Amino acid sequence: MASLQKRPAGRPRSAQIDSAVLEATGRLLIERGYTAMSIEMVARRAGVGKAAIYRRWRSKEELVVALLSQVAARVEPVPDLGDTRAELLRLVSEAIEQLTRTPTGGIIQGLASELPRNPKLSRLVRERVISLRRSEVGSVLERGVARGDLRTDTDAEIAHELLIGPAYFHLLLGGRRLDRKFAERIVDAFLRGASVD
């Protein structure tokens, strides 16, 4: 008698549904902002049922963090260029590029008003998204310290805010063109304080 094969529990997760839901989430964040966006809207836009979303993500916060994590994962590590200024400039320029030439900037703008009043979402964004960029800043700084270009007491957390923060500030408040020249000003200002004399 032939042995019966066990069927796996539940249906396999569909990458196509995941992609459609995350794309719909991004578009709705840009168009309506976090507060006005709902799971029902995402389901309609993605062409799926609400149950398909809740099987994957337990809340709107988790859905948004999944989207941001996907965006953050696309950021390429800065290679060892043998030049600390060049690496910092690459880091800042790529952050600016992501904010201005991809949907990321609009997504951040759609979330901006919610983060200060939503501790859960704010914590998830810090843990799963910002920590990735901070880790990349840390790697660049470690190489700069090892080369003798940067002070050994350079604080990676503060460096992250000094290097990446201005791009977010001007994205949200406007008034300055985010381009390579601005990236150079940020890096040079940082190096005036962090470089070894």
PDB file of C-alpha atoms in Angstrom:
ATOM      1  CA  MET A   1       0.000   0.000   0.000  1.00  0.00           C
ATOM      2  CA  ALA A   2       1.464   3.340  -1.035  1.00  0.00           C
ATOM      3  CA  SER A   3       2.277   5.722   1.803  1.00  0.00           C
ATOM      4  CA  LEU A   4       0.231   8.864   2.002  1.00  0.00           C
ATOM      5  CA  GLN A   5       2.170  12.121   1.765  1.00  0.00           C
ATOM      6  CA  LYS A   6       1.405  14.743   4.367  1.00  0.00           C
ATOM      7  CA  ARG A   7       0.010  17.949   2.948  1.00  0.00           C
ATOM      8  CA  PRO A   8       1.592  21.106   4.289  1.00  0.00           C
ATOM      9  CA  ALA A   9      -0.624  23.087   6.653  1.00  0.00           C
ATOM     10  CA  GLY A  10      -2.291  26.038   4.979  1.00  0.00           C
ATOM     11  CA  ARG A  11      -1.659  27.488   1.558  1.00  0.00           C
ATOM     12  CA  PRO A  12       1.815  28.576   0.515  1.00  0.00           C
ATOM     13  CA  ARG A  13       2.375  32.307   0.802  1.00  0.00           C
ATOM     14  CA  SER A  14       2.084  34.113  -2.522  1.00  0.00           C
ATOM     15  CA  ALA A  15       4.925  36.490  -3.378  1.00  0.00           C
ATOM     16  CA  GLN A  16       2.609  38.109  -5.934  1.00  0.00           C
ATOM     17  CA  ILE A  17       0.075  39.011  -3.245  1.00  0.00           C
ATOM     18  CA  ASP A  18       2.840  40.274  -0.925  1.00  0.00           C
ATOM     19  CA  SER A  19       4.167  42.516  -3.692  1.00  0.00           C
ATOM     20  CA  ALA A  20       0.716  43.851  -4.653  1.00  0.00           C
ATOM     21  CA  VAL A  21      -0.164  44.635  -1.033  1.00  0.00           C
ATOM     22  CA  LEU A  22       3.131  46.416  -0.301  1.00  0.00           C
ATOM     23  CA  GLU A  23       2.918  48.415  -3.534  1.00  0.00           C
ATOM     24  CA  ALA A  24      -0.659  49.449  -2.719  1.00  0.00           C
ATOM     25  CA  THR A  25       0.430  50.438   0.803  1.00  0.00           C
ATOM     26  CA  GLY A  26       3.182  52.661  -0.563  1.00  0.00           C
ATOM     27  CA  ARG A  27       0.900  54.381  -3.050  1.00  0.00           C
ATOM     28  CA  LEU A  28      -1.782  55.033  -0.432  1.00  0.00           C
ATOM     29  CA  LEU A  29       0.744  56.432   2.043  1.00  0.00           C
ATOM     30  CA  ILE A  30       1.914  58.875  -0.611  1.00  0.00           C
ATOM     31  CA  GLU A  31      -1.614  59.823  -1.697  1.00  0.00           C
ATOM     32  CA  ARG A  32      -3.464  59.901   1.643  1.00  0.00           C
ATOM     33  CA  GLY A  33      -0.993  59.624   4.512  1.00  0.00           C
ATOM     34  CA  TYR A  34      -0.934  57.056   7.299  1.00  0.00           C
ATOM     35  CA  THR A  35      -3.962  58.253   9.290  1.00  0.00           C
ATOM     36  CA  ALA A  36      -6.386  58.221   6.349  1.00  0.00           C
ATOM     37  CA  MET A  37      -5.093  54.918   4.975  1.00  0.00           C
ATOM     38  CA  SER A  38      -6.872  51.738   6.032  1.00  0.00           C
ATOM     39  CA  ILE A  39      -6.426  48.004   5.529  1.00  0.00           C
ATOM     40  CA  GLU A  40      -9.697  48.036   3.562  1.00  0.00           C
ATOM     41  CA  MET A  41      -8.249  50.609   1.146  1.00  0.00           C
ATOM     42  CA  VAL A  42      -5.059  48.588   0.756  1.00  0.00           C
ATOM     43  CA  ALA A  43      -7.057  45.417   0.054  1.00  0.00           C
ATOM     44  CA  ARG A  44      -9.159  47.160  -2.608  1.00  0.00           C
ATOM     45  CA  ARG A  45      -6.130  48.754  -4.254  1.00  0.00           C
ATOM     46  CA  ALA A  46      -4.193  45.459  -4.245  1.00  0.00           C
ATOM     47  CA  GLY A  47      -7.193  43.437  -5.455  1.00  0.00           C
ATOM     48  CA  VAL A  48      -7.115  41.041  -2.498  1.00  0.00           C
ATOM     49  CA  GLY A  49      -9.317  40.288   0.494  1.00  0.00           C
ATOM     50  CA  LYS A  50      -8.636  41.771   3.936  1.00  0.00           C
ATOM     51  CA  ALA A  51      -8.061  38.249   5.252  1.00  0.00           C
ATOM     52  CA  ALA A  52      -5.109  37.820   2.886  1.00  0.00           C
ATOM     53  CA  ILE A  53      -3.494  40.896   4.435  1.00  0.00           C
ATOM     54  CA  TYR A  54      -4.219  39.911   8.042  1.00  0.00           C
ATOM     55  CA  ARG A  55      -2.736  36.455   7.430  1.00  0.00           C
ATOM     56  CA  ARG A  56       0.556  38.211   6.657  1.00  0.00           C
ATOM     57  CA  TRP A  57       0.525  41.298   8.885  1.00  0.00           C
ATOM     58  CA  ARG A  58      -1.369  41.699  12.154  1.00  0.00           C
ATOM     59  CA  SER A  59      -1.839  45.459  11.954  1.00  0.00           C
ATOM     60  CA  LYS A  60      -1.488  48.540   9.810  1.00  0.00           C
ATOM     61  CA  GLU A  61       1.740  49.350  11.681  1.00  0.00           C
ATOM     62  CA  GLU A  62       3.279  45.992  10.794  1.00  0.00           C
ATOM     63  CA  LEU A  63       2.249  46.389   7.165  1.00  0.00           C
ATOM     64  CA  VAL A  64       3.900  49.802   6.929  1.00  0.00           C
ATOM     65  CA  VAL A  65       7.056  48.566   8.654  1.00  0.00           C
ATOM     66  CA  ALA A  66       7.213  45.634   6.206  1.00  0.00           C
ATOM     67  CA  LEU A  67       7.080  48.156   3.371  1.00  0.00           C
ATOM     68  CA  LEU A  68       9.814  50.313   4.918  1.00  0.00           C
ATOM     69  CA  SER A  69      11.949  47.243   5.639  1.00  0.00           C
ATOM     70  CA  GLN A  70      11.678  46.271   1.978  1.00  0.00           C
ATOM     71  CA  VAL A  71      12.757  49.780   0.960  1.00  0.00           C
ATOM     72  CA  ALA A  72      15.656  49.780   3.446  1.00  0.00           C
ATOM     73  CA  ALA A  73      16.849  46.356   2.247  1.00  0.00           C
ATOM     74  CA  ARG A  74      17.412  47.787  -1.244  1.00  0.00           C
ATOM     75  CA  VAL A  75      20.114  50.127   0.041  1.00  0.00           C
ATOM     76  CA  GLU A  76      23.493  48.860  -1.129  1.00  0.00           C
ATOM     77  CA  PRO A  77      26.325  48.783   1.440  1.00  0.00           C
ATOM     78  CA  VAL A  78      28.953  51.457   0.850  1.00  0.00           C
ATOM     79  CA  PRO A  79      32.058  49.682  -0.485  1.00  0.00           C
ATOM     80  CA  ASP A  80      35.531  50.269   0.919  1.00  0.00           C
ATOM     81  CA  LEU A  81      36.766  53.049  -1.361  1.00  0.00           C
ATOM     82  CA  GLY A  82      39.947  53.669   0.620  1.00  0.00           C
ATOM     83  CA  ASP A  83      38.802  57.264   1.160  1.00  0.00           C
ATOM     84  CA  THR A  84      36.654  58.222   4.151  1.00  0.00           C
ATOM     85  CA  ARG A  85      35.239  61.409   2.640  1.00  0.00           C
ATOM     86  CA  ALA A  86      34.289  59.575  -0.562  1.00  0.00           C
ATOM     87  CA  GLU A  87      32.522  56.849   1.441  1.00  0.00           C
ATOM     88  CA  LEU A  88      30.608  59.367   3.565  1.00  0.00           C
ATOM     89  CA  LEU A  89      29.639  61.265   0.427  1.00  0.00           C
ATOM     90  CA  ARG A  90      28.395  58.036  -1.175  1.00  0.00           C
ATOM     91  CA  LEU A  91      26.368  57.290   1.944  1.00  0.00           C
ATOM     92  CA  VAL A  92      24.694  60.710   2.095  1.00  0.00           C
ATOM     93  CA  SER A  93      24.214  60.954  -1.686  1.00  0.00           C
ATOM     94  CA  GLU A  94      22.495  57.565  -1.801  1.00  0.00           C
ATOM     95  CA  ALA A  95      20.175  58.577   1.046  1.00  0.00           C
ATOM     96  CA  ILE A  96      19.273  61.749  -0.851  1.00  0.00           C
ATOM     97  CA  GLU A  97      18.809  59.773  -4.068  1.00  0.00           C
ATOM     98  CA  GLN A  98      16.446  57.380  -2.319  1.00  0.00           C
ATOM     99  CA  LEU A  99      14.400  60.233  -0.841  1.00  0.00           C
ATOM    100  CA  THR A 100      14.125  62.211  -4.077  1.00  0.00           C
ATOM    101  CA  ARG A 101      14.127  59.679  -6.932  1.00  0.00           C
ATOM    102  CA  THR A 102      12.144  56.769  -5.484  1.00  0.00           C
ATOM    103  CA  PRO A 103       8.755  56.548  -3.728  1.00  0.00           C
ATOM    104  CA  THR A 104      10.578  56.520  -0.364  1.00  0.00           C
ATOM    105  CA  GLY A 105      10.404  60.298   0.092  1.00  0.00           C
ATOM    106  CA  GLY A 106       6.641  60.352  -0.416  1.00  0.00           C
ATOM    107  CA  ILE A 107       6.200  57.406   1.939  1.00  0.00           C
ATOM    108  CA  ILE A 108       8.203  59.189   4.655  1.00  0.00           C
ATOM    109  CA  GLN A 109       6.125  62.336   4.140  1.00  0.00           C
ATOM    110  CA  GLY A 110       2.956  60.246   4.453  1.00  0.00           C
ATOM    111  CA  LEU A 111       4.174  58.862   7.791  1.00  0.00           C
ATOM    112  CA  ALA A 112       5.713  62.008   9.271  1.00  0.00           C
ATOM    113  CA  SER A 113       2.721  63.293  11.191  1.00  0.00           C
ATOM    114  CA  GLU A 114       1.924  59.869  12.659  1.00  0.00           C
ATOM    115  CA  LEU A 115       5.314  58.908  14.120  1.00  0.00           C
ATOM    116  CA  PRO A 116       5.362  61.381  17.057  1.00  0.00           C
ATOM    117  CA  ARG A 117       1.959  60.214  18.303  1.00  0.00           C
ATOM    118  CA  ASN A 118       2.250  56.489  17.588  1.00  0.00           C
ATOM    119  CA  PRO A 119       4.916  54.985  19.897  1.00  0.00           C
ATOM    120  CA  LYS A 120       4.443  51.467  18.528  1.00  0.00           C
ATOM    121  CA  LEU A 121       4.964  52.496  14.909  1.00  0.00           C
ATOM    122  CA  SER A 122       7.835  54.788  15.865  1.00  0.00           C
ATOM    123  CA  ARG A 123       9.571  51.962  17.755  1.00  0.00           C
ATOM    124  CA  LEU A 124       9.114  49.503  14.885  1.00  0.00           C
ATOM    125  CA  VAL A 125      10.501  52.007  12.379  1.00  0.00           C
ATOM    126  CA  ARG A 126      13.547  52.636  14.588  1.00  0.00           C
ATOM    127  CA  GLU A 127      14.195  48.934  15.194  1.00  0.00           C
ATOM    128  CA  ARG A 128      13.624  47.566  11.710  1.00  0.00           C
ATOM    129  CA  VAL A 129      14.447  50.442   9.396  1.00  0.00           C
ATOM    130  CA  ILE A 130      16.579  53.186  10.912  1.00  0.00           C
ATOM    131  CA  SER A 131      18.887  50.678  12.599  1.00  0.00           C
ATOM    132  CA  LEU A 132      19.914  49.361   9.147  1.00  0.00           C
ATOM    133  CA  ARG A 133      21.070  52.786   7.983  1.00  0.00           C
ATOM    134  CA  ARG A 134      22.731  53.457  11.343  1.00  0.00           C
ATOM    135  CA  SER A 135      24.621  50.176  11.039  1.00  0.00           C
ATOM    136  CA  GLU A 136      25.871  51.201   7.590  1.00  0.00           C
ATOM    137  CA  VAL A 137      27.036  54.575   8.954  1.00  0.00           C
ATOM    138  CA  GLY A 138      28.835  52.662  11.718  1.00  0.00           C
ATOM    139  CA  SER A 139      30.694  50.506   9.189  1.00  0.00           C
ATOM    140  CA  VAL A 140      31.913  53.557   7.269  1.00  0.00           C
ATOM    141  CA  LEU A 141      33.002  55.260  10.489  1.00  0.00           C
ATOM    142  CA  GLU A 142      34.901  52.163  11.659  1.00  0.00           C
ATOM    143  CA  ARG A 143      36.903  52.170   8.445  1.00  0.00           C
ATOM    144  CA  GLY A 144      37.551  55.891   8.829  1.00  0.00           C
ATOM    145  CA  VAL A 145      38.821  55.402  12.397  1.00  0.00           C
ATOM    146  CA  ALA A 146      41.005  52.466  11.306  1.00  0.00           C
ATOM    147  CA  ARG A 147      42.567  54.642   8.580  1.00  0.00           C
ATOM    148  CA  GLY A 148      43.296  57.356  11.130  1.00  0.00           C
ATOM    149  CA  ASP A 149      40.953  59.812   9.388  1.00  0.00           C
ATOM    150  CA  LEU A 150      38.336  60.026  12.150  1.00  0.00           C
ATOM    151  CA  ARG A 151      38.586  60.450  15.893  1.00  0.00           C
ATOM    152  CA  THR A 152      38.290  57.250  17.878  1.00  0.00           C
ATOM    153  CA  ASP A 153      35.480  58.734  19.998  1.00  0.00           C
ATOM    154  CA  THR A 154      33.231  59.420  16.990  1.00  0.00           C
ATOM    155  CA  ASP A 155      29.671  58.562  18.058  1.00  0.00           C
ATOM    156  CA  ALA A 156      27.957  56.449  15.361  1.00  0.00           C
ATOM    157  CA  GLU A 157      24.429  57.274  16.530  1.00  0.00           C
ATOM    158  CA  ILE A 158      25.017  61.027  16.508  1.00  0.00           C
ATOM    159  CA  ALA A 159      26.981  60.750  13.250  1.00  0.00           C
ATOM    160  CA  HIS A 160      23.981  59.053  11.651  1.00  0.00           C
ATOM    161  CA  GLU A 161      21.728  61.926  12.698  1.00  0.00           C
ATOM    162  CA  LEU A 162      24.211  64.575  11.567  1.00  0.00           C
ATOM    163  CA  LEU A 163      24.801  62.949   8.186  1.00  0.00           C
ATOM    164  CA  ILE A 164      21.326  61.708   7.255  1.00  0.00           C
ATOM    165  CA  GLY A 165      19.118  64.012   9.343  1.00  0.00           C
ATOM    166  CA  PRO A 166      19.499  67.148   7.168  1.00  0.00           C
ATOM    167  CA  ALA A 167      18.106  65.330   4.119  1.00  0.00           C
ATOM    168  CA  TYR A 168      14.983  64.314   6.054  1.00  0.00           C
ATOM    169  CA  PHE A 169      14.648  67.801   7.552  1.00  0.00           C
ATOM    170  CA  HIS A 170      14.591  69.437   4.120  1.00  0.00           C
ATOM    171  CA  LEU A 171      12.418  66.699   2.630  1.00  0.00           C
ATOM    172  CA  LEU A 172       9.740  67.373   5.245  1.00  0.00           C
ATOM    173  CA  LEU A 173      10.057  71.156   5.521  1.00  0.00           C
ATOM    174  CA  GLY A 174      11.220  72.049   2.015  1.00  0.00           C
ATOM    175  CA  GLY A 175      13.237  75.093   1.083  1.00  0.00           C
ATOM    176  CA  ARG A 176      16.447  73.445  -0.118  1.00  0.00           C
ATOM    177  CA  ARG A 177      17.364  71.426  -3.165  1.00  0.00           C
ATOM    178  CA  LEU A 178      18.571  67.971  -2.214  1.00  0.00           C
ATOM    179  CA  ASP A 179      21.491  67.258  -4.527  1.00  0.00           C
ATOM    180  CA  ARG A 180      25.159  66.278  -4.536  1.00  0.00           C
ATOM    181  CA  LYS A 181      26.299  69.784  -3.628  1.00  0.00           C
ATOM    182  CA  PHE A 182      24.137  69.651  -0.494  1.00  0.00           C
ATOM    183  CA  ALA A 183      25.541  66.181   0.297  1.00  0.00           C
ATOM    184  CA  GLU A 184      29.075  67.597   0.049  1.00  0.00           C
ATOM    185  CA  ARG A 185      28.223  70.417   2.465  1.00  0.00           C
ATOM    186  CA  ILE A 186      26.828  67.923   4.983  1.00  0.00           C
ATOM    187  CA  VAL A 187      29.882  65.650   4.776  1.00  0.00           C
ATOM    188  CA  ASP A 188      32.399  68.487   4.968  1.00  0.00           C
ATOM    189  CA  ALA A 189      30.644  70.023   7.975  1.00  0.00           C
ATOM    190  CA  PHE A 190      30.677  66.625   9.708  1.00  0.00           C
ATOM    191  CA  LEU A 191      34.353  66.072   8.939  1.00  0.00           C
ATOM    192  CA  ARG A 192      35.322  69.446  10.412  1.00  0.00           C
ATOM    193  CA  GLY A 193      34.209  68.086  13.781  1.00  0.00           C
ATOM    194  CA  ALA A 194      35.127  64.416  13.449  1.00  0.00           C
ATOM    195  CA  SER A 195      38.432  64.441  11.587  1.00  0.00           C
ATOM    196  CA  VAL A 196      41.702  63.828  13.369  1.00  0.00           C
ATOM    197  CA  ASP A 197      43.596  67.138  13.662  1.00  0.00           C
TER     198      ASP A 197
END
